[in-house]
Short mmCIF file of C-alpha atoms and ligand atoms in Angstrom, two decimals:
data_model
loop_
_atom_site.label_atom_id
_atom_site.label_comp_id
_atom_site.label_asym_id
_atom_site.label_seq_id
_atom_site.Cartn_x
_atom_site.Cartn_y
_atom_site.Cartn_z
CA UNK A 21 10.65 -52.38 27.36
CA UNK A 22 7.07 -50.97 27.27
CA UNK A 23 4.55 -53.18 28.57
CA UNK A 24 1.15 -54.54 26.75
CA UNK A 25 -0.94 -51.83 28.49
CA UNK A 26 1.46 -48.83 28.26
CA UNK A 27 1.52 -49.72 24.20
CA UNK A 28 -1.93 -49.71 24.03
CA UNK A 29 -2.30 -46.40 25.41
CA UNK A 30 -0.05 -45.15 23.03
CA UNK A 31 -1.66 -46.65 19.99
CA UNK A 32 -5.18 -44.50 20.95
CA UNK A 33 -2.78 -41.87 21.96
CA UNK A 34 -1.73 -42.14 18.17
CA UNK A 35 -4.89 -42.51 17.05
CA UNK A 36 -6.64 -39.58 18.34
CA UNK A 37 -3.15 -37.18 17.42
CA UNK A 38 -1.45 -38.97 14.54
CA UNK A 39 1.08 -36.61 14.39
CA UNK A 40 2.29 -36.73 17.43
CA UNK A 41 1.96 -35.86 20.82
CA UNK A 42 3.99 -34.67 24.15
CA UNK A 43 4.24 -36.33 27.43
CA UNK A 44 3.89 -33.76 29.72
CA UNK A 45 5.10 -33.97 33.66
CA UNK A 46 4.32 -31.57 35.98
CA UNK A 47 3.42 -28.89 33.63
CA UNK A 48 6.55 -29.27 31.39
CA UNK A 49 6.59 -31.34 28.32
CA UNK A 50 9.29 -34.57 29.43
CA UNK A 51 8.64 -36.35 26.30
CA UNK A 52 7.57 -36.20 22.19
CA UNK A 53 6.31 -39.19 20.88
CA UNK A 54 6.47 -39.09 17.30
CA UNK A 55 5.28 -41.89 14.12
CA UNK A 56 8.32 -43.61 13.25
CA UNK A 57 8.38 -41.77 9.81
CA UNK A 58 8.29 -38.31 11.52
CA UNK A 59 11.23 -39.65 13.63
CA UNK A 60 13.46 -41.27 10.92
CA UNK A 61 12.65 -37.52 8.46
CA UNK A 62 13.83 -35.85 11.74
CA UNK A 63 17.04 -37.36 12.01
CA UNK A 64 17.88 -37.60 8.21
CA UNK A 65 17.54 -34.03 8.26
CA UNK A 66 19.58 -33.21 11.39
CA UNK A 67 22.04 -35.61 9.56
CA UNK A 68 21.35 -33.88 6.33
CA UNK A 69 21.66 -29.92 7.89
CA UNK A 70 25.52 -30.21 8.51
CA UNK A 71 26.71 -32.60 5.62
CA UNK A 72 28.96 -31.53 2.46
CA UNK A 73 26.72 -30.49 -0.55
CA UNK A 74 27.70 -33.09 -3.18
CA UNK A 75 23.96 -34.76 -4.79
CA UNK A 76 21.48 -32.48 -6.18
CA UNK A 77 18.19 -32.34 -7.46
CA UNK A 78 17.68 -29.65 -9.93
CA UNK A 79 14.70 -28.92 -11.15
CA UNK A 80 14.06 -27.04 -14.44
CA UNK A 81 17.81 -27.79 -15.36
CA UNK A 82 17.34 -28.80 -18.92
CA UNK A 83 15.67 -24.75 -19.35
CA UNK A 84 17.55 -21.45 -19.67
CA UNK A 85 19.01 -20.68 -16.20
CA UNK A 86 19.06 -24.23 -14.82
CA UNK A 87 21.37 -25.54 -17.92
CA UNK A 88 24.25 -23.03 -17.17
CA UNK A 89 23.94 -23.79 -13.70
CA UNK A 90 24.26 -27.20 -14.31
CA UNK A 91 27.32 -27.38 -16.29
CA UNK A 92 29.02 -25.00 -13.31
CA UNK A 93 27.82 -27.97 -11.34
CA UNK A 94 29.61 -30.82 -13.35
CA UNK A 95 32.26 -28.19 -13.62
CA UNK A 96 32.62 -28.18 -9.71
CA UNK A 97 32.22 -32.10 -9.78
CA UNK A 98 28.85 -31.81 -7.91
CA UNK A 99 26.57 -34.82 -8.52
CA UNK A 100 23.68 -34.00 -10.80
CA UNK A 101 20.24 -35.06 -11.50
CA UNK A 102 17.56 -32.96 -13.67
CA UNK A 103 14.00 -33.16 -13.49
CA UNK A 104 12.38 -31.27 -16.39
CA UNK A 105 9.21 -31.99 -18.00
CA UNK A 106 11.32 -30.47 -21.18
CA UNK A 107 8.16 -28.22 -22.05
CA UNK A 108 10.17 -25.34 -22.45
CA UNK A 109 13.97 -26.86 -22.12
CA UNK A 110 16.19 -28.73 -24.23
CA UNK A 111 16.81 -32.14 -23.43
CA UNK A 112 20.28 -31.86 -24.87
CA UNK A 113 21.04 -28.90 -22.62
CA UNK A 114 21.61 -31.09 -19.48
CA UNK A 115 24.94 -32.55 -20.64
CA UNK A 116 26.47 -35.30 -18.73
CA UNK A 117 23.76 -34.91 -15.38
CA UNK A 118 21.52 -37.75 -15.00
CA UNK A 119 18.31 -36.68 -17.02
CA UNK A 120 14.47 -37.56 -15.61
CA UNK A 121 11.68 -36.36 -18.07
CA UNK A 122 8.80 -35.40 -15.50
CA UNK A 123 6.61 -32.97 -13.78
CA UNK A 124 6.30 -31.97 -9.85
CA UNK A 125 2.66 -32.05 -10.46
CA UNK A 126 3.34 -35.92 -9.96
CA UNK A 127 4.22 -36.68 -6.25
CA UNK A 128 4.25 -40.26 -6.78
CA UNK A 129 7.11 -39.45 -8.93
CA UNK A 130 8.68 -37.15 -6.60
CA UNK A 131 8.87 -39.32 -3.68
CA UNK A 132 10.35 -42.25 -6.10
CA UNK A 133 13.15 -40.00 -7.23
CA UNK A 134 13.84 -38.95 -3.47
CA UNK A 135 13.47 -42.02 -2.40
CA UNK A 136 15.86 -43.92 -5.05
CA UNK A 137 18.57 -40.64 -4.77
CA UNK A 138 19.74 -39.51 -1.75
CA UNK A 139 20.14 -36.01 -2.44
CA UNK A 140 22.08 -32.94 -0.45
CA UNK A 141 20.44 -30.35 -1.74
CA UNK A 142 17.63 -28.98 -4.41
CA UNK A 143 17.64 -25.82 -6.95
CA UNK A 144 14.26 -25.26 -7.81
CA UNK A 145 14.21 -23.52 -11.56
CA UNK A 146 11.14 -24.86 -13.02
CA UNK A 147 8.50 -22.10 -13.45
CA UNK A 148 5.98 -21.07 -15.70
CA UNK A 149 7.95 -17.32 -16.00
CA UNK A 150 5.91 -15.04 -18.37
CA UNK A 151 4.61 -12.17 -16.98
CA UNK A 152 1.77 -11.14 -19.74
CA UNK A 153 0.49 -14.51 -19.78
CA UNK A 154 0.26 -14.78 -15.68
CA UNK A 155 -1.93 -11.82 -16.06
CA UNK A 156 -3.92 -14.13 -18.65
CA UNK A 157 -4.04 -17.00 -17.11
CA UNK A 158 -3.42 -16.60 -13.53
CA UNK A 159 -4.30 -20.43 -12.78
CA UNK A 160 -1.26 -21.74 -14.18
CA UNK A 161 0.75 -19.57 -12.70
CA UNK A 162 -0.38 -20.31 -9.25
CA UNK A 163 -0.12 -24.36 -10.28
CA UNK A 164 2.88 -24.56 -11.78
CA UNK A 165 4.71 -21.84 -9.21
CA UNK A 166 3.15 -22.50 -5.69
CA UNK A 167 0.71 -26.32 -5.96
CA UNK A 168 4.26 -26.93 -7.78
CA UNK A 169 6.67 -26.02 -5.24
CA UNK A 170 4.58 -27.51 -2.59
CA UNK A 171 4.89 -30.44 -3.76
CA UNK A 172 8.56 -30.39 -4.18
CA UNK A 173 9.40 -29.06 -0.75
CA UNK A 174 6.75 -31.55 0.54
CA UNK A 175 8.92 -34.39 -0.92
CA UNK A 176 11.90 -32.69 0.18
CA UNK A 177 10.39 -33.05 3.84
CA UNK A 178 9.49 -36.35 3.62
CA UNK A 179 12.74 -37.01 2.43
CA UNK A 180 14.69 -35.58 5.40
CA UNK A 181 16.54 -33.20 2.40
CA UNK A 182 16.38 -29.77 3.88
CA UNK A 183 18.13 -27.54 1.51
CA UNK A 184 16.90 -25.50 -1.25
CA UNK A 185 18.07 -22.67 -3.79
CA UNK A 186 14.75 -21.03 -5.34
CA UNK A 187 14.65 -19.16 -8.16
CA UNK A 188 12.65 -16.08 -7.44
CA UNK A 189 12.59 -12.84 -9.39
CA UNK A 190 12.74 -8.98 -8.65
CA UNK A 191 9.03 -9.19 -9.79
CA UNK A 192 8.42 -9.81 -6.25
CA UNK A 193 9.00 -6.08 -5.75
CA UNK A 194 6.55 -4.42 -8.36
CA UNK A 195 6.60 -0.76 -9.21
CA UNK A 196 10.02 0.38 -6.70
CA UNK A 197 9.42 3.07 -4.46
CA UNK A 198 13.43 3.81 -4.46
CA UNK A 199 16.13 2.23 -6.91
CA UNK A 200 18.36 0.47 -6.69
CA UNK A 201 16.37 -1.74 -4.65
CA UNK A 202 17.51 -3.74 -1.34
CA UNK A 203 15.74 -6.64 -0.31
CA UNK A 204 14.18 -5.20 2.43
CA UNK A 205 12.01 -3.12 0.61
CA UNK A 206 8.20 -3.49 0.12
CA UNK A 207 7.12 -6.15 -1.91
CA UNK A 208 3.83 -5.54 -4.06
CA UNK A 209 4.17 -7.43 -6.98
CA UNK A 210 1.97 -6.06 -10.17
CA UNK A 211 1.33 -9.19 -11.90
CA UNK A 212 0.46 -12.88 -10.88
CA UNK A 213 3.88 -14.23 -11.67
CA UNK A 214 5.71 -11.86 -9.43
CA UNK A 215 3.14 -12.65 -7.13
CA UNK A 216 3.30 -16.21 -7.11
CA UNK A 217 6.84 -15.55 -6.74
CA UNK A 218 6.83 -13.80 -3.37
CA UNK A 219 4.00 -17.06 -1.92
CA UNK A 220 6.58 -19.54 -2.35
CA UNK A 221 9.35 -17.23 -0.78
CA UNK A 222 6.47 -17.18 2.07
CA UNK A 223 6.03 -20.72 2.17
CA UNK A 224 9.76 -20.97 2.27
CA UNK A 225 10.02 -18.89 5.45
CA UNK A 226 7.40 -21.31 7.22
CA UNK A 227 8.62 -24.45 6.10
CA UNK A 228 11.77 -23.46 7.91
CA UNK A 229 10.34 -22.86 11.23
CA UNK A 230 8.23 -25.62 10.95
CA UNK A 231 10.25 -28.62 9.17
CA UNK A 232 13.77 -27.00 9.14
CA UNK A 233 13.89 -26.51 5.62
CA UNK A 234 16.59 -23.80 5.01
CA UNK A 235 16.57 -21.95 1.49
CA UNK A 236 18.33 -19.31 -0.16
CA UNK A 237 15.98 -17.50 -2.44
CA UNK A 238 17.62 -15.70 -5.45
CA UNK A 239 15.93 -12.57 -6.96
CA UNK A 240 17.29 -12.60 -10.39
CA UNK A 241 17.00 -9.05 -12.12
CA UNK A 242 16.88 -9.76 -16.01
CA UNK A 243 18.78 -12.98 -17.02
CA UNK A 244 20.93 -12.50 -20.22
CA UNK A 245 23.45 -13.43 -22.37
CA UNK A 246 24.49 -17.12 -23.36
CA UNK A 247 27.23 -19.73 -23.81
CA UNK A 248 27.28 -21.02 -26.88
CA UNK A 249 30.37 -22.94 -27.26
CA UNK A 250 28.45 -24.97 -25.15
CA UNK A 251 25.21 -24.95 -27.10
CA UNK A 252 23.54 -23.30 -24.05
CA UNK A 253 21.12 -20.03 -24.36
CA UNK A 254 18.02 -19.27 -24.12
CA UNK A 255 15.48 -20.93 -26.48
CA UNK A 256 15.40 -19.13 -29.81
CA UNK A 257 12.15 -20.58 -30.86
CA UNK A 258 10.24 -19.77 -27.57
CA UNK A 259 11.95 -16.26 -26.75
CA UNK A 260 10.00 -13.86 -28.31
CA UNK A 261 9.03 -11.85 -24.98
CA UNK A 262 12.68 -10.51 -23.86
CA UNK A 263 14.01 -7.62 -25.12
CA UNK A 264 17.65 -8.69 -26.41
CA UNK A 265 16.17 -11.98 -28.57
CA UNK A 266 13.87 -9.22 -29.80
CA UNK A 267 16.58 -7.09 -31.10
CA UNK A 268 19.10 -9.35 -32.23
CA UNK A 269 15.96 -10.50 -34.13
CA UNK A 270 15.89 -7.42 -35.99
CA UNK A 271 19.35 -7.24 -36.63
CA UNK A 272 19.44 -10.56 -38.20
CA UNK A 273 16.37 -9.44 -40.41
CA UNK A 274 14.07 -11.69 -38.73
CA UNK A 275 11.28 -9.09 -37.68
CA UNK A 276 11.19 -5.72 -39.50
CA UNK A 277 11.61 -3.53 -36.71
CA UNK A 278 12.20 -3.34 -32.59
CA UNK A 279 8.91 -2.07 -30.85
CA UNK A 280 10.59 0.51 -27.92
CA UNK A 281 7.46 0.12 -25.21
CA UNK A 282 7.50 3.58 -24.66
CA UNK A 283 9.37 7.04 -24.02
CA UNK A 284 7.56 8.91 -21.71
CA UNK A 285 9.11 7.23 -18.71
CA UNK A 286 10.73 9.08 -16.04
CA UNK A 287 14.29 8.00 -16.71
CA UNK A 288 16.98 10.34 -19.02
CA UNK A 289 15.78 8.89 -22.15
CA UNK A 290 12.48 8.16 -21.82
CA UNK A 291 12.76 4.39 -21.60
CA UNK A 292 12.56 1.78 -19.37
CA UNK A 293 15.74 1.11 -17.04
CA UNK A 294 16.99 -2.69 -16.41
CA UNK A 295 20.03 -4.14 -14.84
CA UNK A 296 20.82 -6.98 -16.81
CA UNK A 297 22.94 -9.74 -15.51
CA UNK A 298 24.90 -12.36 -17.56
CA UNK A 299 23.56 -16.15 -17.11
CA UNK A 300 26.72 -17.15 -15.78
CA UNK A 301 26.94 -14.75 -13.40
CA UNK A 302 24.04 -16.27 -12.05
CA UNK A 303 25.11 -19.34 -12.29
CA UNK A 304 27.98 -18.51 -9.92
CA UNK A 305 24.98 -16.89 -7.53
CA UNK A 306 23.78 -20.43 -7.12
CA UNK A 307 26.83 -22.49 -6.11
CA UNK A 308 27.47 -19.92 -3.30
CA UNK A 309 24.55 -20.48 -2.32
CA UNK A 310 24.79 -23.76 -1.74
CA UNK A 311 27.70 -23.46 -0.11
CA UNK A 312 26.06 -21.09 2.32
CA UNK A 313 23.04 -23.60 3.46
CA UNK A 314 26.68 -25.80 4.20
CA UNK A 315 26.86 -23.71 7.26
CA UNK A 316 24.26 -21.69 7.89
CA UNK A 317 20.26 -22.57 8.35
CA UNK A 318 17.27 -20.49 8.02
CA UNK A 319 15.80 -18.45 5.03
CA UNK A 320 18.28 -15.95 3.06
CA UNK A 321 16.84 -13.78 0.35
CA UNK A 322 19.61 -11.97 -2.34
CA UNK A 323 19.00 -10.06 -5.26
CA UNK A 324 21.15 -11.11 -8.00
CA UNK A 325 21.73 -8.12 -10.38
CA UNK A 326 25.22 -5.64 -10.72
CA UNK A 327 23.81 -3.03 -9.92
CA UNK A 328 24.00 -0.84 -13.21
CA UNK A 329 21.18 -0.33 -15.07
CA UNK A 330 20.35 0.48 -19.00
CA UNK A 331 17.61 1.85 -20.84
CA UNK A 332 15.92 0.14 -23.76
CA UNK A 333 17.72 2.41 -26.39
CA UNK A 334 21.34 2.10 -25.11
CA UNK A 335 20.42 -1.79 -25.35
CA UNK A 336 19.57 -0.82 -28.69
CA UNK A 337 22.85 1.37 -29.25
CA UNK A 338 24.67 -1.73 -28.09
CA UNK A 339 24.02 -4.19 -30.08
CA UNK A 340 24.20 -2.01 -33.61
CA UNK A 341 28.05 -1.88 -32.19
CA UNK A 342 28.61 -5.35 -31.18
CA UNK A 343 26.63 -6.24 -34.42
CA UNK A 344 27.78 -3.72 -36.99
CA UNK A 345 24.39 -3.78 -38.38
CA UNK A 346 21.48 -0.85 -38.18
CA UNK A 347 18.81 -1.89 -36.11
CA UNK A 348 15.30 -0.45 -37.54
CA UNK A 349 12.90 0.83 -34.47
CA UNK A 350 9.74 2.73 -33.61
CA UNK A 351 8.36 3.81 -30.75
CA UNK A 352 5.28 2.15 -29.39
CA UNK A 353 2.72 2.50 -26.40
CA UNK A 354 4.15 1.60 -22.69
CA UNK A 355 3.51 -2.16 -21.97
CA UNK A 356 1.24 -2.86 -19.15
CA UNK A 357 2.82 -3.45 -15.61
CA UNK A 358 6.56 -2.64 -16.44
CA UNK A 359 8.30 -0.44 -13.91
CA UNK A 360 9.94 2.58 -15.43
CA UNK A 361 13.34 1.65 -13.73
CA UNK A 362 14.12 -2.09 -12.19
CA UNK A 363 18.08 -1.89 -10.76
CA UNK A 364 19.29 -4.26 -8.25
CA UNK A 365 21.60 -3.45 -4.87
CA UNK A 366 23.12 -6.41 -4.82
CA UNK A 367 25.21 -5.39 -2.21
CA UNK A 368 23.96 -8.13 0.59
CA UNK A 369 24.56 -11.00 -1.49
CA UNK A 370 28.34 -9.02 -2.49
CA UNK A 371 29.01 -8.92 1.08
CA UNK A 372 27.81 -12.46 2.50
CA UNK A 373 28.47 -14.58 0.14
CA UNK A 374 31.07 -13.35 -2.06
CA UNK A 375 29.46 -12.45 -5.51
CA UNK A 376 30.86 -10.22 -8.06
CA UNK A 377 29.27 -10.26 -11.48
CA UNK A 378 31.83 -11.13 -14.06
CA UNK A 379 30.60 -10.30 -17.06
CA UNK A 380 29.72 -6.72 -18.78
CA UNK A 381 26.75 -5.85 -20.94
CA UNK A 382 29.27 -5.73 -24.42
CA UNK A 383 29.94 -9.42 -23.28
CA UNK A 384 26.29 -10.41 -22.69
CA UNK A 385 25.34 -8.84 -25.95
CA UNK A 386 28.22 -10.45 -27.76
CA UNK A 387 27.01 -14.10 -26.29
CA UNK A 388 24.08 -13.47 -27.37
CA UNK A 389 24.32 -12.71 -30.44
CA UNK A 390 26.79 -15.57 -31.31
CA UNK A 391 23.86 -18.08 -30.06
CA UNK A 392 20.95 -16.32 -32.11
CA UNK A 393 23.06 -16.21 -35.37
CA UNK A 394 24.12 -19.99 -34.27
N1 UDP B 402 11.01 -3.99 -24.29
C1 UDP B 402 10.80 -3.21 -25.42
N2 UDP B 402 10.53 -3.81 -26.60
C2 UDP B 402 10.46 -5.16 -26.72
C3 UDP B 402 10.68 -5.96 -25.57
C4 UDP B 402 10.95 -5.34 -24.38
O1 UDP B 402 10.86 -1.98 -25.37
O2 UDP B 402 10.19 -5.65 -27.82
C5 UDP B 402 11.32 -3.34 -23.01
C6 UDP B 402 10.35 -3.68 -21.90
O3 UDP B 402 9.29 -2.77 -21.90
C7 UDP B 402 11.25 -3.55 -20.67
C8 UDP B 402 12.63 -3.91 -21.17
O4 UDP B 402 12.57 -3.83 -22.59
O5 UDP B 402 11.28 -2.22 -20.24
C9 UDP B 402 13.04 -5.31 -20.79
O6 UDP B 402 11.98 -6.17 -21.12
P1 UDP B 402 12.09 -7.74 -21.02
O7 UDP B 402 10.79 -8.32 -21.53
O8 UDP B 402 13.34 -8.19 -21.70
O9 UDP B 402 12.29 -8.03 -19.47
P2 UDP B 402 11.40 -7.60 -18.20
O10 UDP B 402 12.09 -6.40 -17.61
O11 UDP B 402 10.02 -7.35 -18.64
O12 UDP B 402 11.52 -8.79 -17.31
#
C-alpha cells in the first residue's frame, strides 16, 4: 500500500508527464509508472500478440478486393465484421459477415466498434485508389489514405489489437529502375496515391516500434479477374479506369473502341507491361498473412504479383479468344505517370509464407468476362 504522501507525489508526477514516467535508481530506470489505460492497452496487446487469429475487422470489405477476401474468410470460418462506408462497394457483397455502414473519418465510431468487438486482427482495404484523380485532387487522397489510417491504427492501439494486413500497391515503387521488382528496391512513387501509399507503410513501421503494432503490408500488382458465381467483381458501373473492364467493354459493344495508351514504350511491342494477378489469388495473400502476424511480430512488406507480365495488346489478343468477338482499337497518346513495364518478384512472399498464384491470365479474363456480361 502507497501512503497519502507517496500518492500525491505521483498525481503531480502525472500531471506534469501524463504519459508516463520512469522511476529511476541509481542511474538505471527501476520502475515505469504508466495511466491505467496505457497499462490495461499494454497488456491486452501482449495478450493479443500471441493469440489465434479468429475476429476481424475488415475494412473496405463490402469493395472489390475486400469482398473476395471476405468470403475466403467465412470460407476458413474466421469471424467477420465489415466496415464500409459503401461509397464505392456493394452492400450485398459482404455475404454472411456482420455489416457496419461507416467511415474511419469517425473515431467516435471506431472506438465503439473496438470497444463492443473484441477483435484479433484488422485488414485495412478501404482507400480512395485512383491514380489520375490523386494527381487531381491530392487532398483526398492524403485524407482518406493516411488521416484515414491513422485513425484506424490509433483505435487499434487504444484497443490493445495489434495486428494489421494493409493493402498497399506497387505504386509505392514509381517508374522501376530494374524489373521484376523486389521489395527492396527504391521507392519513388509518381503520383499522390502511390505516395500516400508508401506514408502509411511508414507509419506502419513506427507504430511498431513504438506501440507494437505488427503489420504485413501487401503490394498488390494489378488486381483482376472476378467470381461471379458468387456475385463478386469489381464494380461495373464505377470501373471505367482499368484496362480489362475497358476491353470487355468493347467487346460487349459498350464503347466503340479500346484506347491502347501508347506504343512507343520500350517493351517488344510497344506497350505497357503489367503482371496481373487474379483477385483470389490475393485473397489467399491475405489469410497467410494473418497467419504470419500468429507468430511472428514486426513489419513485413510482400509484393503480391506472379511474376509474368503482359503488354496491353496481348491483353487485347486475349480476350478476342476467350470472347470470340473482334475487339475494335486505336492507338492513342501515352497516359501520364504509367511505367513502361510494372512486373512483380514475388519471390519473398513465395518463400515465407507459402504463396503460389493459382490462377492464369485465360482464367482471369474468362472471370471477367462472365461478371461484365452478368
Ligand atoms: N490502358 C490502356 N487503355 C485503357 C486503359 C489502360 O492502354 O483504356 C493501359 C494503361 O496505360 C496501363 C495498362 O493498360 O499500361 C493497365 O492499366 P490499368 O489502368 O488497368 O492499371 P494500372 O497499371 O494503371 O494500375
Amino acid at each position: 500500500m502507497l501512503d497519502n504522501k507517496t500518492i500525491s507525489e505521483l498525481y503531480q508526477a502525472f500531471a506534469a508527464s501524463p504519459n508516463g514516467f520512469l522511476i529511476v535508481d541509481s542511474g538505471s530506470p527501476s520502475f515505469a509508472v504508466l495511466p491505467y489505460k496505457a497499462y490495461k492497452a499494454l497488456r491486452q496487446s501482449q495478450a493479443n500478440s500471441s493469440k489465434k487469429i479468429n475476429k476481424i475487422l475488415v475494412t473496405g470489405g463490402a469493395g472489390y478486393i475486400g469482398s473476395h477476401t471476405v468470403r475466403l474468410l467465412r470460407e476458413q470460418n474466421y469471424e467477420v465484421v465489415v466496415l464500409d462506408n459503401l461509397s464505392t462497394g456493394r452492400g450485398e457483397a459482404v455475404g454472411d459477415a456482420k455489416f457496419i455502414e461507416g467511415d474511419f473519418s469517425d473515431r467516435d465510431l471506431l472506438d465503439r466498434v473496438f470497444l463492443e468487438e473484441r477483435f484479433d486482427a484488422v485488414m485495412h482495404f478501404a482507400a480512395s485508389i485512383k491514380v489520375d484523380e490523386s494527381v487531381a485532387n491530392p487532398a483526398k487522397y492524403y485524407e482518406s489514405n493516411v488521416v484515414g489510417g491513422i485513425n484506424l491504427v490509433n483505435a487499434m492501439v487504444k484497443a490493445g489489437v495489434v495486428r494489421l494486413v494493409f493493402s498497399s500497391s506497387a505504386a509505392v515503387y514509381g517508374e522501376p529502375q530494374i524489373s521484376p521488382i523486389g521489395e527492396e528496391s527504391v521507392c519513388h512513387p509518381t503520383n499522390p496515391y502511390g505516395e500516400t501509399k508508401l506514408c502509411f507503410e511508414n507509419i506502419l513501421k513506427w507504430y511498431s516500434g513504438a506501440y507494437g503494432l505488427s503489420s504485413v503490408s501487401l503490394r498488390y500488382f494489378n488486381a483482376a479477374g472476378a467470381l461471379p458465381e458468387a456475385g463478386l467483381g469489381y464494380n461495373r458501373s464505377l470501373d471505367h479506369t482499368h484496362l480489362i473492364p475497358r476491353v470487355l467493354d468493347a467487346a460487349l459493344g459498350k464503347t466503340s473502341e479500346i484506347e491502347v495508351f501508347g506504343n512507343d514504350y520500350d517493351t517488344s511491342d510497344g506497350t505497357c507491361i503489367r503482371d496481373y494477378v487474379h483477385v483470389l489469388d490475393l485473397a489467399a495473400a491475405h489469410i497467410l498473412a494473418l497467419t504470419k502476424l500468429e507468430t511472428d511480430s514486426g513489419t513485413h512488406i510482400y509484393n503480391v504479383g506472379t511474376g509474368r507480365g503482359y503488354s496491353v495488346l496481348e491483353i487485347i489478343d486475349e480476350v478476342m479468344e476467350v470472347t470470340g468477338r473482334m475487339i475494335p482499337m486505336k492507338i492513342g497518346a501515352r497516359r501520364a505517370g504509367d511505367p513502361g513495364r510494372l512486373v512483380a518478384n514475388s519471390q519473398k512472399i513465395q518463400r515465407e509464407l507459402g504463396w503460389k498464384p493459382e490462377y492464369d491470365l485465360k482464367s482471369i479474363i474468362q472471370s471477367s468476362w462472365d461478371w461484365q456480361k452478368q
